Amino acid sequence: MKIKGPKEFWAGLMFIVFGLAFVAGAVGTPDFIDRIYGAKLLHGYQIGSAVRMGPAYFPMVLGGLLALLGAFVLVESLVVDGEKVARFYFRPILFIVAANLAFAYLLKPLGLVLSLVALVFVSAFGGHEFKFKEVAILTVVMIIMSVGVFVKALMLPFPIWPDPDEMRRSLGMARVVEHTESVPAPQDTAPEGAKKK
């Protein structure tokens, strides 16, 4: 069978793999896989029912729907002509991953505002063009929205501004404390009876 739509084929295959991975993570691996592996690979969670949902119910349903959607897209790629897979660019992915890691690392010592500045500016370098004015406006809007939603409305305990002590700790610069303790005088350790003789 010839693949007529390579882009849809790979997208459908990716949906199926991710959907089944979520189902397996939610309910555990099937017995035949556990027999091949020799032990229980993924234990899973309780499913429950639609009325009383367990922790596995929602990821199982969403993963199943994603796998089903992937199957439809995959079958369509075998029937309908489609586009070829476009060239893969690593630069946007690298900058977006780097921006997210920078945000995660900088949030505690630098606070939400400066971490968002780093997030937006680093991820903007991943695009094909960088316009400082547009990125600056996006940064300001992102800061206002994030502080308003996460800190003010949802009252999440994110630091808004840098904390000097946390900055020192995260950079490995512990506060230097001068030890000005007086040296205690040596004590006589002789027994009480020996002192009087």
PDB file of N, CA, C and O in Angstrom, residues 11-24 59-75:
ATOM      1  N   ALA A  11       2.007  12.187  11.055  1.00  0.00           N
ATOM      2  CA  ALA A  11       1.213  12.823  12.118  1.00  0.00           C
ATOM      3  C   ALA A  11       0.281  11.805  12.763  1.00  0.00           C
ATOM      4  O   ALA A  11       0.153  11.734  14.001  1.00  0.00           O
ATOM      5  N   GLY A  12      -0.388  10.991  11.946  1.00  0.00           N
ATOM      6  CA  GLY A  12      -1.276   9.967  12.486  1.00  0.00           C
ATOM      7  C   GLY A  12      -0.529   8.945  13.320  1.00  0.00           C
ATOM      8  O   GLY A  12      -0.990   8.538  14.393  1.00  0.00           O
ATOM      9  N   LEU A  13       0.648   8.536  12.847  1.00  0.00           N
ATOM     10  CA  LEU A  13       1.457   7.573  13.601  1.00  0.00           C
ATOM     11  C   LEU A  13       1.901   8.161  14.938  1.00  0.00           C
ATOM     12  O   LEU A  13       1.868   7.486  15.979  1.00  0.00           O
ATOM     13  N   MET A  14       2.273   9.444  14.934  1.00  0.00           N
ATOM     14  CA  MET A  14       2.672  10.105  16.178  1.00  0.00           C
ATOM     15  C   MET A  14       1.498  10.182  17.156  1.00  0.00           C
ATOM     16  O   MET A  14       1.648   9.920  18.351  1.00  0.00           O
ATOM     17  N   PHE A  15       0.290  10.513  16.653  1.00  0.00           N
ATOM     18  CA  PHE A  15      -0.892  10.567  17.515  1.00  0.00           C
ATOM     19  C   PHE A  15      -1.178   9.202  18.136  1.00  0.00           C
ATOM     20  O   PHE A  15      -1.507   9.105  19.314  1.00  0.00           O
ATOM     21  N   ILE A  16      -1.053   8.150  17.340  1.00  0.00           N
ATOM     22  CA  ILE A  16      -1.316   6.799  17.852  1.00  0.00           C
ATOM     23  C   ILE A  16      -0.318   6.440  18.942  1.00  0.00           C
ATOM     24  O   ILE A  16      -0.698   5.936  20.012  1.00  0.00           O
ATOM     25  N   VAL A  17       0.963   6.700  18.702  1.00  0.00           N
ATOM     26  CA  VAL A  17       1.994   6.351  19.687  1.00  0.00           C
ATOM     27  C   VAL A  17       1.794   7.117  20.987  1.00  0.00           C
ATOM     28  O   VAL A  17       1.805   6.528  22.085  1.00  0.00           O
ATOM     29  N   PHE A  18       1.568   8.435  20.897  1.00  0.00           N
ATOM     30  CA  PHE A  18       1.371   9.225  22.113  1.00  0.00           C
ATOM     31  C   PHE A  18       0.076   8.831  22.820  1.00  0.00           C
ATOM     32  O   PHE A  18       0.044   8.741  24.053  1.00  0.00           O
ATOM     33  N   GLY A  19      -0.995   8.595  22.080  1.00  0.00           N
ATOM     34  CA  GLY A  19      -2.260   8.190  22.685  1.00  0.00           C
ATOM     35  C   GLY A  19      -2.144   6.879  23.429  1.00  0.00           C
ATOM     36  O   GLY A  19      -2.585   6.756  24.576  1.00  0.00           O
ATOM     37  N   LEU A  20      -1.522   5.892  22.798  1.00  0.00           N
ATOM     38  CA  LEU A  20      -1.351   4.589  23.454  1.00  0.00           C
ATOM     39  C   LEU A  20      -0.405   4.680  24.646  1.00  0.00           C
ATOM     40  O   LEU A  20      -0.582   3.972  25.639  1.00  0.00           O
ATOM     41  N   ALA A  21       0.592   5.555  24.570  1.00  0.00           N
ATOM     42  CA  ALA A  21       1.500   5.742  25.704  1.00  0.00           C
ATOM     43  C   ALA A  21       0.750   6.310  26.905  1.00  0.00           C
ATOM     44  O   ALA A  21       0.967   5.877  28.039  1.00  0.00           O
ATOM     45  N   PHE A  22      -0.175   7.255  26.660  1.00  0.00           N
ATOM     46  CA  PHE A  22      -0.958   7.805  27.763  1.00  0.00           C
ATOM     47  C   PHE A  22      -1.913   6.765  28.340  1.00  0.00           C
ATOM     48  O   PHE A  22      -2.101   6.697  29.550  1.00  0.00           O
ATOM     49  N   VAL A  23      -2.502   5.957  27.470  1.00  0.00           N
ATOM     50  CA  VAL A  23      -3.395   4.889  27.957  1.00  0.00           C
ATOM     51  C   VAL A  23      -2.600   3.902  28.798  1.00  0.00           C
ATOM     52  O   VAL A  23      -3.023   3.507  29.887  1.00  0.00           O
ATOM     53  N   ALA A  24      -1.421   3.491  28.303  1.00  0.00           N
ATOM     54  CA  ALA A  24      -0.591   2.542  29.052  1.00  0.00           C
ATOM     55  C   ALA A  24      -0.123   3.142  30.370  1.00  0.00           C
ATOM     56  O   ALA A  24      -0.093   2.447  31.393  1.00  0.00           O
ATOM     57  N   PRO A  59      -6.852  10.551  31.665  1.00  0.00           N
ATOM     58  CA  PRO A  59      -5.785  10.302  30.685  1.00  0.00           C
ATOM     59  C   PRO A  59      -6.084   9.122  29.777  1.00  0.00           C
ATOM     60  O   PRO A  59      -5.677   9.121  28.612  1.00  0.00           O
ATOM     61  N   MET A  60      -6.822   8.124  30.278  1.00  0.00           N
ATOM     62  CA  MET A  60      -7.154   6.972  29.445  1.00  0.00           C
ATOM     63  C   MET A  60      -8.102   7.387  28.311  1.00  0.00           C
ATOM     64  O   MET A  60      -7.902   7.024  27.151  1.00  0.00           O
ATOM     65  N   VAL A  61      -9.120   8.168  28.652  1.00  0.00           N
ATOM     66  CA  VAL A  61     -10.089   8.609  27.633  1.00  0.00           C
ATOM     67  C   VAL A  61      -9.414   9.520  26.611  1.00  0.00           C
ATOM     68  O   VAL A  61      -9.578   9.346  25.402  1.00  0.00           O
ATOM     69  N   LEU A  62      -8.635  10.497  27.084  1.00  0.00           N
ATOM     70  CA  LEU A  62      -7.966  11.409  26.148  1.00  0.00           C
ATOM     71  C   LEU A  62      -6.938  10.680  25.289  1.00  0.00           C
ATOM     72  O   LEU A  62      -6.831  10.938  24.094  1.00  0.00           O
ATOM     73  N   GLY A  63      -6.180   9.773  25.904  1.00  0.00           N
ATOM     74  CA  GLY A  63      -5.206   8.999  25.135  1.00  0.00           C
ATOM     75  C   GLY A  63      -5.885   8.122  24.100  1.00  0.00           C
ATOM     76  O   GLY A  63      -5.417   7.996  22.965  1.00  0.00           O
ATOM     77  N   GLY A  64      -7.026   7.512  24.471  1.00  0.00           N
ATOM     78  CA  GLY A  64      -7.776   6.697  23.522  1.00  0.00           C
ATOM     79  C   GLY A  64      -8.318   7.520  22.368  1.00  0.00           C
ATOM     80  O   GLY A  64      -8.262   7.099  21.206  1.00  0.00           O
ATOM     81  N   LEU A  65      -8.843   8.709  22.676  1.00  0.00           N
ATOM     82  CA  LEU A  65      -9.351   9.587  21.613  1.00  0.00           C
ATOM     83  C   LEU A  65      -8.217  10.050  20.692  1.00  0.00           C
ATOM     84  O   LEU A  65      -8.396  10.132  19.471  1.00  0.00           O
ATOM     85  N   LEU A  66      -7.058  10.343  21.271  1.00  0.00           N
ATOM     86  CA  LEU A  66      -5.917  10.763  20.459  1.00  0.00           C
ATOM     87  C   LEU A  66      -5.455   9.633  19.539  1.00  0.00           C
ATOM     88  O   LEU A  66      -5.168   9.846  18.363  1.00  0.00           O
ATOM     89  N   ALA A  67      -5.418   8.391  20.064  1.00  0.00           N
ATOM     90  CA  ALA A  67      -5.029   7.245  19.236  1.00  0.00           C
ATOM     91  C   ALA A  67      -6.055   6.999  18.140  1.00  0.00           C
ATOM     92  O   ALA A  67      -5.696   6.673  16.996  1.00  0.00           O
ATOM     93  N   LEU A  68      -7.332   7.161  18.452  1.00  0.00           N
ATOM     94  CA  LEU A  68      -8.392   6.985  17.456  1.00  0.00           C
ATOM     95  C   LEU A  68      -8.296   8.043  16.355  1.00  0.00           C
ATOM     96  O   LEU A  68      -8.397   7.731  15.162  1.00  0.00           O
ATOM     97  N   LEU A  69      -8.061   9.289  16.752  1.00  0.00           N
ATOM     98  CA  LEU A  69      -7.862  10.362  15.776  1.00  0.00           C
ATOM     99  C   LEU A  69      -6.652  10.064  14.899  1.00  0.00           C
ATOM    100  O   LEU A  69      -6.683  10.256  13.676  1.00  0.00           O
ATOM    101  N   GLY A  70      -5.582   9.568  15.523  1.00  0.00           N
ATOM    102  CA  GLY A  70      -4.390   9.202  14.767  1.00  0.00           C
ATOM    103  C   GLY A  70      -4.661   8.106  13.757  1.00  0.00           C
ATOM    104  O   GLY A  70      -4.135   8.128  12.640  1.00  0.00           O
ATOM    105  N   ALA A  71      -5.504   7.136  14.124  1.00  0.00           N
ATOM    106  CA  ALA A  71      -5.846   6.057  13.191  1.00  0.00           C
ATOM    107  C   ALA A  71      -6.598   6.613  11.981  1.00  0.00           C
ATOM    108  O   ALA A  71      -6.338   6.211  10.842  1.00  0.00           O
ATOM    109  N   PHE A  72      -7.533   7.545  12.219  1.00  0.00           N
ATOM    110  CA  PHE A  72      -8.269   8.160  11.106  1.00  0.00           C
ATOM    111  C   PHE A  72      -7.325   8.931  10.182  1.00  0.00           C
ATOM    112  O   PHE A  72      -7.417   8.834   8.963  1.00  0.00           O
ATOM    113  N   VAL A  73      -6.410   9.705  10.773  1.00  0.00           N
ATOM    114  CA  VAL A  73      -5.461  10.491   9.973  1.00  0.00           C
ATOM    115  C   VAL A  73      -4.535   9.557   9.193  1.00  0.00           C
ATOM    116  O   VAL A  73      -4.238   9.796   8.020  1.00  0.00           O
ATOM    117  N   LEU A  74      -4.108   8.461   9.811  1.00  0.00           N
ATOM    118  CA  LEU A  74      -3.217   7.506   9.155  1.00  0.00           C
ATOM    119  C   LEU A  74      -3.904   6.828   7.976  1.00  0.00           C
ATOM    120  O   LEU A  74      -3.322   6.706   6.891  1.00  0.00           O
ATOM    121  N   VAL A  75      -5.166   6.415   8.163  1.00  0.00           N
ATOM    122  CA  VAL A  75      -5.916   5.789   7.065  1.00  0.00           C
ATOM    123  C   VAL A  75      -6.138   6.793   5.938  1.00  0.00           C
ATOM    124  O   VAL A  75      -6.021   6.452   4.754  1.00  0.00           O
TER     125      VAL A  75
END
